[in-house]
mmCIF file with all atom_site columns, C-alpha atoms and ligand atoms in Angstrom:
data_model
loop_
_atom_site.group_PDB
_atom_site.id
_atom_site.type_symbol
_atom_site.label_atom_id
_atom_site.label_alt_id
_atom_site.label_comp_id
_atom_site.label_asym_id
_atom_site.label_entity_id
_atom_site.label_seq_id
_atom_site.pdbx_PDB_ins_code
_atom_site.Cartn_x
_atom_site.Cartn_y
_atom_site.Cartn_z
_atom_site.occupancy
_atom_site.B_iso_or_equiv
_atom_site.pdbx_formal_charge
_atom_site.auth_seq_id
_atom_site.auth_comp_id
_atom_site.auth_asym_id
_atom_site.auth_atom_id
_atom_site.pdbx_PDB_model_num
ATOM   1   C  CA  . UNK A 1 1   ? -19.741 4.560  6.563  1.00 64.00 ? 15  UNK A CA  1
ATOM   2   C  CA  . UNK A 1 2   ? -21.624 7.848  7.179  1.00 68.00 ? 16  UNK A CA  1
ATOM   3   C  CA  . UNK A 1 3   ? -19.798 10.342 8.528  1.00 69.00 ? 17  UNK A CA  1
ATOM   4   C  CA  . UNK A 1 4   ? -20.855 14.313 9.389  1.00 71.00 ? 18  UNK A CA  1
ATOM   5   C  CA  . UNK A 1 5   ? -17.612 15.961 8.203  1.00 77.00 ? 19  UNK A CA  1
ATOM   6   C  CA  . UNK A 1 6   ? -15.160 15.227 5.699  1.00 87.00 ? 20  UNK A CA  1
ATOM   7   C  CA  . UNK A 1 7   ? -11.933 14.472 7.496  1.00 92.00 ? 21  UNK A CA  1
ATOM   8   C  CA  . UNK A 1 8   ? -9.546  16.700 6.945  1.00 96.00 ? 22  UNK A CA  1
ATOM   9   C  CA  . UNK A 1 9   ? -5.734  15.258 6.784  1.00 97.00 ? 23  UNK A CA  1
ATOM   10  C  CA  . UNK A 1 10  ? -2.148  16.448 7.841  1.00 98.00 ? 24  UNK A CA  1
ATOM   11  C  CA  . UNK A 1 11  ? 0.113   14.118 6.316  1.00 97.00 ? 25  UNK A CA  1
ATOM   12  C  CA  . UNK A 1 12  ? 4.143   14.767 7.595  1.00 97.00 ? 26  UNK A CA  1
ATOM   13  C  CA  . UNK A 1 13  ? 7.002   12.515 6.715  1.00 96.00 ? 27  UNK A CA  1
ATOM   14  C  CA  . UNK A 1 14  ? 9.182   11.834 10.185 1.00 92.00 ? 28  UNK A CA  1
ATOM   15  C  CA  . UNK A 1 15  ? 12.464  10.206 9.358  1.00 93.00 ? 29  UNK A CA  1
ATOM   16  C  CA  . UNK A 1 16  ? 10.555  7.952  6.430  1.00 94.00 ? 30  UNK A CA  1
ATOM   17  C  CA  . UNK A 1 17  ? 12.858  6.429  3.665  1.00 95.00 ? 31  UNK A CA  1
ATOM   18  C  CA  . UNK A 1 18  ? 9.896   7.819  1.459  1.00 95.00 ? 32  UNK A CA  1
ATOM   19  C  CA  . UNK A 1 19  ? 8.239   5.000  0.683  1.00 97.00 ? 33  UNK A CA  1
ATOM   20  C  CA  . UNK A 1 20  ? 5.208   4.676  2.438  1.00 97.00 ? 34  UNK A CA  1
ATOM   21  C  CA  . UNK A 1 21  ? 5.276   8.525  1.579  1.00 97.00 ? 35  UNK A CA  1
ATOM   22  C  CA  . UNK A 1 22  ? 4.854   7.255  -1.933 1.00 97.00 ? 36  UNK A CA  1
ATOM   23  C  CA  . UNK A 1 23  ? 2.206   4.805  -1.334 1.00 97.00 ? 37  UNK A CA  1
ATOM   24  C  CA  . UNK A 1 24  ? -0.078  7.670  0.971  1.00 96.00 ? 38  UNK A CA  1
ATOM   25  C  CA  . UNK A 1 25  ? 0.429   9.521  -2.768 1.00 94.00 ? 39  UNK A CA  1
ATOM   26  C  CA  . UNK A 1 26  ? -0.674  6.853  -4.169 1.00 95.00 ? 40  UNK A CA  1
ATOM   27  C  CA  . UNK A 1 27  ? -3.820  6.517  -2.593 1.00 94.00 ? 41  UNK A CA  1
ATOM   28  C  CA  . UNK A 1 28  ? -5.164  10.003 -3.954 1.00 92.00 ? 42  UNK A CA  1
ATOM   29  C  CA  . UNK A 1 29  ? -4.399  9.043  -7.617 1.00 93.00 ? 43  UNK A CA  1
ATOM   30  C  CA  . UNK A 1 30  ? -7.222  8.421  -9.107 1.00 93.00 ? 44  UNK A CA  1
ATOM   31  C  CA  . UNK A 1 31  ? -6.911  4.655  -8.990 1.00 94.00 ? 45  UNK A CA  1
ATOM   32  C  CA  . UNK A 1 32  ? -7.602  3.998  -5.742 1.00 94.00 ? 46  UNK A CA  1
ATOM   33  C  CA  . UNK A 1 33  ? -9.072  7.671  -4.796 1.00 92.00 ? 47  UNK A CA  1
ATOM   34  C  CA  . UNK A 1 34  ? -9.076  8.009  -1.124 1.00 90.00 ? 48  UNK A CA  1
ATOM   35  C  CA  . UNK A 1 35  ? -11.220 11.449 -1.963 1.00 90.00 ? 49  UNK A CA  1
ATOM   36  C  CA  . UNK A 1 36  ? -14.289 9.260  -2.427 1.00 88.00 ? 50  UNK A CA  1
ATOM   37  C  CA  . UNK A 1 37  ? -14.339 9.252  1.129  1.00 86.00 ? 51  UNK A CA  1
ATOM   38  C  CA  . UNK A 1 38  ? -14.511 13.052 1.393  1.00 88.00 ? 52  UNK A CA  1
ATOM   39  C  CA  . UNK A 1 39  ? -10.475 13.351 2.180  1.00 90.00 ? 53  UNK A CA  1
ATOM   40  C  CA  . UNK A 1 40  ? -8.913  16.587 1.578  1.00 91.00 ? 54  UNK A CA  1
ATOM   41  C  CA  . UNK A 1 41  ? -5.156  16.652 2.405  1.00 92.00 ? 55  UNK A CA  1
ATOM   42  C  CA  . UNK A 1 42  ? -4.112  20.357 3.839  1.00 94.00 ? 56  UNK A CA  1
ATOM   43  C  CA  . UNK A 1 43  ? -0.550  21.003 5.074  1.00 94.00 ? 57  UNK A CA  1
ATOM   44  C  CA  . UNK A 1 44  ? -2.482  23.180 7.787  1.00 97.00 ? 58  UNK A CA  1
ATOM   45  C  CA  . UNK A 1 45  ? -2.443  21.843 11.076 1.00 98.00 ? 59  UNK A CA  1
ATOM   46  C  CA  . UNK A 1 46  ? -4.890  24.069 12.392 1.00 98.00 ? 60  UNK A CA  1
ATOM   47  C  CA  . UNK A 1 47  ? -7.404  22.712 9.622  1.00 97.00 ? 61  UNK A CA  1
ATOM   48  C  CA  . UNK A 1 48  ? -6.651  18.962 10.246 1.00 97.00 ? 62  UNK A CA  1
ATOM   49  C  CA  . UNK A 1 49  ? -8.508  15.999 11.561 1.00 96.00 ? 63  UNK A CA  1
ATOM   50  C  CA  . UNK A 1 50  ? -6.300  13.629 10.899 1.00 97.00 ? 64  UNK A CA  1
ATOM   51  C  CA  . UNK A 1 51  ? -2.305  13.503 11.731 1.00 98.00 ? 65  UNK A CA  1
ATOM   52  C  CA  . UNK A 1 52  ? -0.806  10.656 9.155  1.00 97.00 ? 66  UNK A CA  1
ATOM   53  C  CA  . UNK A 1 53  ? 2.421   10.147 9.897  1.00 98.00 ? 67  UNK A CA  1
ATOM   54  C  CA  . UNK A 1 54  ? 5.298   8.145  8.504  1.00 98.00 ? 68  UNK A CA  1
ATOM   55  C  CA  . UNK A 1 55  ? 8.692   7.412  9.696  1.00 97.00 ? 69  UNK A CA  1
ATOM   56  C  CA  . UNK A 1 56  ? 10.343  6.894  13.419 1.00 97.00 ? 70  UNK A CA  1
ATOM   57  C  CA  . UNK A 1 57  ? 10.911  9.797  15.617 1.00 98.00 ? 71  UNK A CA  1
ATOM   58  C  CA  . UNK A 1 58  ? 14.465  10.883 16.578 1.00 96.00 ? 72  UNK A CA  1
ATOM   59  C  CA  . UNK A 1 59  ? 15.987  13.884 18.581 1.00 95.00 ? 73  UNK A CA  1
ATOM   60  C  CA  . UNK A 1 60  ? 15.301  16.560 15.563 1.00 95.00 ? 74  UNK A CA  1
ATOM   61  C  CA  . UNK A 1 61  ? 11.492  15.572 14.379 1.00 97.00 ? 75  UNK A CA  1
ATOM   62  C  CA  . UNK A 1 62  ? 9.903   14.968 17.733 1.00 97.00 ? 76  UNK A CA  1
ATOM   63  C  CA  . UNK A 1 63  ? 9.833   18.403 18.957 1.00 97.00 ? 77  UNK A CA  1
ATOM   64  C  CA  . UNK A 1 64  ? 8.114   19.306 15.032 1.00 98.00 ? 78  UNK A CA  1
ATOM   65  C  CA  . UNK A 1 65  ? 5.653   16.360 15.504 1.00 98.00 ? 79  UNK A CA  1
ATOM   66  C  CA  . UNK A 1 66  ? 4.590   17.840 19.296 1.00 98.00 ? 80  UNK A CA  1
ATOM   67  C  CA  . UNK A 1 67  ? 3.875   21.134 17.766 1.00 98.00 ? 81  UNK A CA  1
ATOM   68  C  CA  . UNK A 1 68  ? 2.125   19.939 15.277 1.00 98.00 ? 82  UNK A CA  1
ATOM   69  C  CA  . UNK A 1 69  ? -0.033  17.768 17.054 1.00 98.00 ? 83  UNK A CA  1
ATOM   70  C  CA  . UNK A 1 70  ? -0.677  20.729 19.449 1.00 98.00 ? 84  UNK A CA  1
ATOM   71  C  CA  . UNK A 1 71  ? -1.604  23.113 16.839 1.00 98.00 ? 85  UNK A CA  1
ATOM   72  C  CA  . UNK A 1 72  ? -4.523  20.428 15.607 1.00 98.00 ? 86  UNK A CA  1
ATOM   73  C  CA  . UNK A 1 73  ? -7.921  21.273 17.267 1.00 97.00 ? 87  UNK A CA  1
ATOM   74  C  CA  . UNK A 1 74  ? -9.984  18.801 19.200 1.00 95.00 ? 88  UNK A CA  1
ATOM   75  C  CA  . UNK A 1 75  ? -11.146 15.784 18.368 1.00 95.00 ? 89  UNK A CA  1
ATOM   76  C  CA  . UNK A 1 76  ? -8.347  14.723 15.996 1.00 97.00 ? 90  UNK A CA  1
ATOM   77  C  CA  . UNK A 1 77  ? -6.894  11.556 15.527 1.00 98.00 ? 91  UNK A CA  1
ATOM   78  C  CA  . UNK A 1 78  ? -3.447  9.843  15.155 1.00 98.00 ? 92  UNK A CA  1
ATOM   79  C  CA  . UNK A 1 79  ? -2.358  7.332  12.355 1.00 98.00 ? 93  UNK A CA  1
ATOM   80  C  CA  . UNK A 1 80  ? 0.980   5.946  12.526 1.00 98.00 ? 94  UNK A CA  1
ATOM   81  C  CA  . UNK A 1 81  ? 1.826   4.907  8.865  1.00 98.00 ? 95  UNK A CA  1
ATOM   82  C  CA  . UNK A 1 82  ? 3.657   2.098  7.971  1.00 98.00 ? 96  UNK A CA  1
ATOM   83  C  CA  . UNK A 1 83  ? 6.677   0.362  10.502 1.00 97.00 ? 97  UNK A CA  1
ATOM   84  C  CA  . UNK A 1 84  ? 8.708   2.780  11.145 1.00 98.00 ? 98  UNK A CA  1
ATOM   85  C  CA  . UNK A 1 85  ? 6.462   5.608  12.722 1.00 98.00 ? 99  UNK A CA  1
ATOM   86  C  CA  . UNK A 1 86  ? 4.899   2.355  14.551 1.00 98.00 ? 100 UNK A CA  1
ATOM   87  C  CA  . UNK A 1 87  ? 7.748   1.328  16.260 1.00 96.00 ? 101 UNK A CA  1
ATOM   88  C  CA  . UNK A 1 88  ? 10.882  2.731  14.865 1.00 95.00 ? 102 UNK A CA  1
ATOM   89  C  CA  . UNK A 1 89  ? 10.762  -0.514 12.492 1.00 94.00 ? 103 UNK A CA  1
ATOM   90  C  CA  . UNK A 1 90  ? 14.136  -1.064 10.684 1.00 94.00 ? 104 UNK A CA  1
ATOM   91  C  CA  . UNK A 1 91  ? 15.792  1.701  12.306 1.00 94.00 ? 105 UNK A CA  1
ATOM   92  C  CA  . UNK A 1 92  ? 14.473  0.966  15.522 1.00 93.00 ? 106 UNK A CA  1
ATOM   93  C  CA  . UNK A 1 93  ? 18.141  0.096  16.539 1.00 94.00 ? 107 UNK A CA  1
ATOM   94  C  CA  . UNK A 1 94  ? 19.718  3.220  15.016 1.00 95.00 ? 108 UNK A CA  1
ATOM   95  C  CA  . UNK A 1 95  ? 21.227  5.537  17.708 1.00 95.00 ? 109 UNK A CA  1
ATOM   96  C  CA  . UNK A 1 96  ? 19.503  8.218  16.703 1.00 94.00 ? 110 UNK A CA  1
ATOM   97  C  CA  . UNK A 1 97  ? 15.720  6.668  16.753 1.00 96.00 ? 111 UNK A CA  1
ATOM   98  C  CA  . UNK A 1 98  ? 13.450  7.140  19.891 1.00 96.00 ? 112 UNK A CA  1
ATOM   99  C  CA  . UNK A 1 99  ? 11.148  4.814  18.505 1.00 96.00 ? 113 UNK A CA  1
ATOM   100 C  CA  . UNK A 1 100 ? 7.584   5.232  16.792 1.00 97.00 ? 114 UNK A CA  1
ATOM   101 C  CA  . UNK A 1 101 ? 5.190   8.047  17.075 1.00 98.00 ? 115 UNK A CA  1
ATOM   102 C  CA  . UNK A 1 102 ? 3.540   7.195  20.303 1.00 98.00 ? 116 UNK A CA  1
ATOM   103 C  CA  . UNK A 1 103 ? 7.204   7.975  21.902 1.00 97.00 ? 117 UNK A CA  1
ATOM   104 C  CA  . UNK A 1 104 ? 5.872   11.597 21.833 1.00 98.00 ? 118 UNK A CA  1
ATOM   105 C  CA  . UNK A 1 105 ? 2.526   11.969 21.086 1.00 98.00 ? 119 UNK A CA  1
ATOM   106 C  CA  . UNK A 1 106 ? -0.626  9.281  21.726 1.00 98.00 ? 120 UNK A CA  1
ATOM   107 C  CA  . UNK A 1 107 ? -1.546  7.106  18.504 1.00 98.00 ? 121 UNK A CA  1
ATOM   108 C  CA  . UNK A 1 108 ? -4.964  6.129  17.350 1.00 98.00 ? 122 UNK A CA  1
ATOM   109 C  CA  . UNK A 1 109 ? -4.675  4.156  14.821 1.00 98.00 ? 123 UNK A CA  1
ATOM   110 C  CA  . UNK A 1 110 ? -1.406  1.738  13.722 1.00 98.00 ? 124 UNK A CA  1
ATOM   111 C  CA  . UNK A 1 111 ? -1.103  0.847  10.066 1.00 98.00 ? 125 UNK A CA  1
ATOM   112 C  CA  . UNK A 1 112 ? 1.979   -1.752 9.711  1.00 96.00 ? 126 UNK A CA  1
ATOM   113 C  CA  . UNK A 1 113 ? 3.690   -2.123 6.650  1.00 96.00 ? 127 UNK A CA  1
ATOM   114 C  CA  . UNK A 1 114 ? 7.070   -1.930 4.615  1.00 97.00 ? 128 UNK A CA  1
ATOM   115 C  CA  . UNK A 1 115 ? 5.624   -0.330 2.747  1.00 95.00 ? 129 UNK A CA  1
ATOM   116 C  CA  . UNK A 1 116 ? 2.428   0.475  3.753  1.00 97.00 ? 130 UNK A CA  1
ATOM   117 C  CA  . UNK A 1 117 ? 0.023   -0.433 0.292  1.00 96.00 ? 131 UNK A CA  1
ATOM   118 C  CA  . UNK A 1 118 ? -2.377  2.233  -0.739 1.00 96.00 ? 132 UNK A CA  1
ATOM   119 C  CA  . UNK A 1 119 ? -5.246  -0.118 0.472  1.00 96.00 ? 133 UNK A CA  1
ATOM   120 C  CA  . UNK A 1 120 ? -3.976  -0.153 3.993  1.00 97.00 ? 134 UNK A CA  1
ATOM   121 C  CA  . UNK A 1 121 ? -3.268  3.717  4.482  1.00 96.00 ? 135 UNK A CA  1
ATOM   122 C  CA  . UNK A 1 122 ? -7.087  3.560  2.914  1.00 95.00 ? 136 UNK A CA  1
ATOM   123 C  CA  . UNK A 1 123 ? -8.405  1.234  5.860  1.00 95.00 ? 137 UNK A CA  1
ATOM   124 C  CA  . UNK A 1 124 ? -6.330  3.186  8.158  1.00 96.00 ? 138 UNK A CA  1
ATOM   125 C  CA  . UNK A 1 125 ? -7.877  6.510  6.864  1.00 94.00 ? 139 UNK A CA  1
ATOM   126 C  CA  . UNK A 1 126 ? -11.406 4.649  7.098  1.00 93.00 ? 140 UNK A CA  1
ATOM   127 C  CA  . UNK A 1 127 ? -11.105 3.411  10.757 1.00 95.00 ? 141 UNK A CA  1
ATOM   128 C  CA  . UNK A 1 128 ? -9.829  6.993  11.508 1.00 95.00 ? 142 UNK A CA  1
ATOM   129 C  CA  . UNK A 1 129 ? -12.486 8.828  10.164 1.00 93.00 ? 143 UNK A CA  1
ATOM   130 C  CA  . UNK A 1 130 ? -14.670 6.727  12.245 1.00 93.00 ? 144 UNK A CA  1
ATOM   131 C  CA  . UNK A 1 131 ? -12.780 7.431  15.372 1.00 96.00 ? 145 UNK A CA  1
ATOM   132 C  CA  . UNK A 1 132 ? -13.193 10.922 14.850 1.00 95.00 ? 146 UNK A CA  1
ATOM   133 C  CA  . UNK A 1 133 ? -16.738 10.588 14.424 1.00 93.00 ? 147 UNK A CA  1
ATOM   134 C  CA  . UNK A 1 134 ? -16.949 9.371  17.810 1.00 94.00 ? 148 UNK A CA  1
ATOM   135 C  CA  . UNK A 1 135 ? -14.366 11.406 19.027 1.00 95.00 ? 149 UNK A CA  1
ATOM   136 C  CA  . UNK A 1 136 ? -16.875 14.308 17.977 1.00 93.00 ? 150 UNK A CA  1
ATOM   137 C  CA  . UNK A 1 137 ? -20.118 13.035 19.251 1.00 93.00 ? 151 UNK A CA  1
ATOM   138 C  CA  . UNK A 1 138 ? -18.396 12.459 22.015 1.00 94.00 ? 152 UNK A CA  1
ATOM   139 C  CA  . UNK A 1 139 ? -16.974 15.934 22.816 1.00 93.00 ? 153 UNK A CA  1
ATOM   140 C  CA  . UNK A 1 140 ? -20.832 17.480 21.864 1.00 92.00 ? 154 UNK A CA  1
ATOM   141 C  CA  . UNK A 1 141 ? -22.154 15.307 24.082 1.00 93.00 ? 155 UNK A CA  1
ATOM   142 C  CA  . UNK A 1 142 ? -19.807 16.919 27.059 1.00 92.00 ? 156 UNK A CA  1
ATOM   143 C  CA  . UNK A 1 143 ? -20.579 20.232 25.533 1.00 91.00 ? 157 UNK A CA  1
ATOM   144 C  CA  . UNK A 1 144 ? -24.261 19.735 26.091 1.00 92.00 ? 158 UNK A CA  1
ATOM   145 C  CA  . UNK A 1 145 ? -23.545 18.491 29.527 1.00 91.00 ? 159 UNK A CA  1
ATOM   146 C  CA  . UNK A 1 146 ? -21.695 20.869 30.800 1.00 90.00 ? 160 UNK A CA  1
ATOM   147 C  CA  . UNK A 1 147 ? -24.064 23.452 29.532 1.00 89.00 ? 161 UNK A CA  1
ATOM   148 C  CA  . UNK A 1 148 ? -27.106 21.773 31.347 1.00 86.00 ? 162 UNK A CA  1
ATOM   149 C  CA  . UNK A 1 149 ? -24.766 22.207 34.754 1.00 84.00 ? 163 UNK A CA  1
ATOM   150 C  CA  . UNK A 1 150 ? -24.449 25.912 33.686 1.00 72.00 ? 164 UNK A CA  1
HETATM 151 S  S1  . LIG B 2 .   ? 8.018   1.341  6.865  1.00 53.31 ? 202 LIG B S1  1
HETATM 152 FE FE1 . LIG B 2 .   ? 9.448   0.775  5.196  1.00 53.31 ? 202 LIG B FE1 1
HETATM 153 S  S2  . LIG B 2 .   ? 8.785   1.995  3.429  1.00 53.31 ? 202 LIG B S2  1
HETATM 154 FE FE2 . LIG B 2 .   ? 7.827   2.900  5.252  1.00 53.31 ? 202 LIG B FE2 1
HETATM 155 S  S3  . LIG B 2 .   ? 9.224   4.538  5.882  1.00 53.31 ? 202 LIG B S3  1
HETATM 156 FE FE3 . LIG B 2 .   ? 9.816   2.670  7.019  1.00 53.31 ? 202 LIG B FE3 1
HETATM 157 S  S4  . LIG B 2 .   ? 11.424  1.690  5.756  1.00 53.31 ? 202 LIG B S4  1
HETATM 158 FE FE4 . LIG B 2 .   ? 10.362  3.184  4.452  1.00 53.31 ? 202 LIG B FE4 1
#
């Protein structure tokens, strides 16, 4: 994987039970040490690549996760992590639960799981960081384009 930026991450717990909050921990101990990659977690949106998110969205957190996703700059990409913030998972039926992230903003990448294991929110992180590659070449590429037009 070569990639031209280290991908910068915004990780924010929905409604999780904490658990696959624990396991995205996990993956920056030094045992499995998602910074090989070039990770940096930053609790600033407007420095993120990456939005990891855990948990299902309900009445209180889905106005938060819009504005968050809002304040991220283009390209950035989506991970839903674990169940939950896929679908609403085990509290999908709960009458406060909307459902999974993609009820309010658009989701990238999924990464099932109860919970999610380090290795997964790794691949997850992996195929995002790719996607964001893309998602930048992509966006110089229009860039370029639209300066040619003038
Ligand atoms: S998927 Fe499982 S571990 Fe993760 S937040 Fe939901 S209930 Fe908790």
């Amino acid at each position: 994987m070569k990639l031209s930026k280290s991908p910068w991450v915004l990780h924010y717990d929905g409604s999780s039970c904490n658990g696959c909050d624990l396991e995205i921990l996990d993956s920056t101990t030094p045992v499995y040490d998602v910074e090989r990659f070039g990770v940096v977690n930053t609790g600033n949106p407007k420095h993120a690549d990456i939005f990891l998110i855990t948990g299902g969205i309900n009445a209180q957190n889905a106005p938060v996760v819009k504005q968050l996703y809002s304040q991220m700059p283009d390209p950035k990409v989506v991970v839903a992590v674990g169940i939950c913030a896929c679908d609403g998972g085990v509290f999908k039926d709960c009458y406060n639960i909307l459902g999974g992230v993609n009820k309010v903003i658009p989701v990238d990448i999924y990464v099932p799981g109860c919970a999610v294991k380090p290795e997964a929110v790794i691949d997850g992180l992996r195929k995002a960081a790719e996607l964001l590659d893309q998602k930048q070449k992509q966006m110089k590429k229009k860039r370029a384009a639209a300066r040619k037009e003038g």
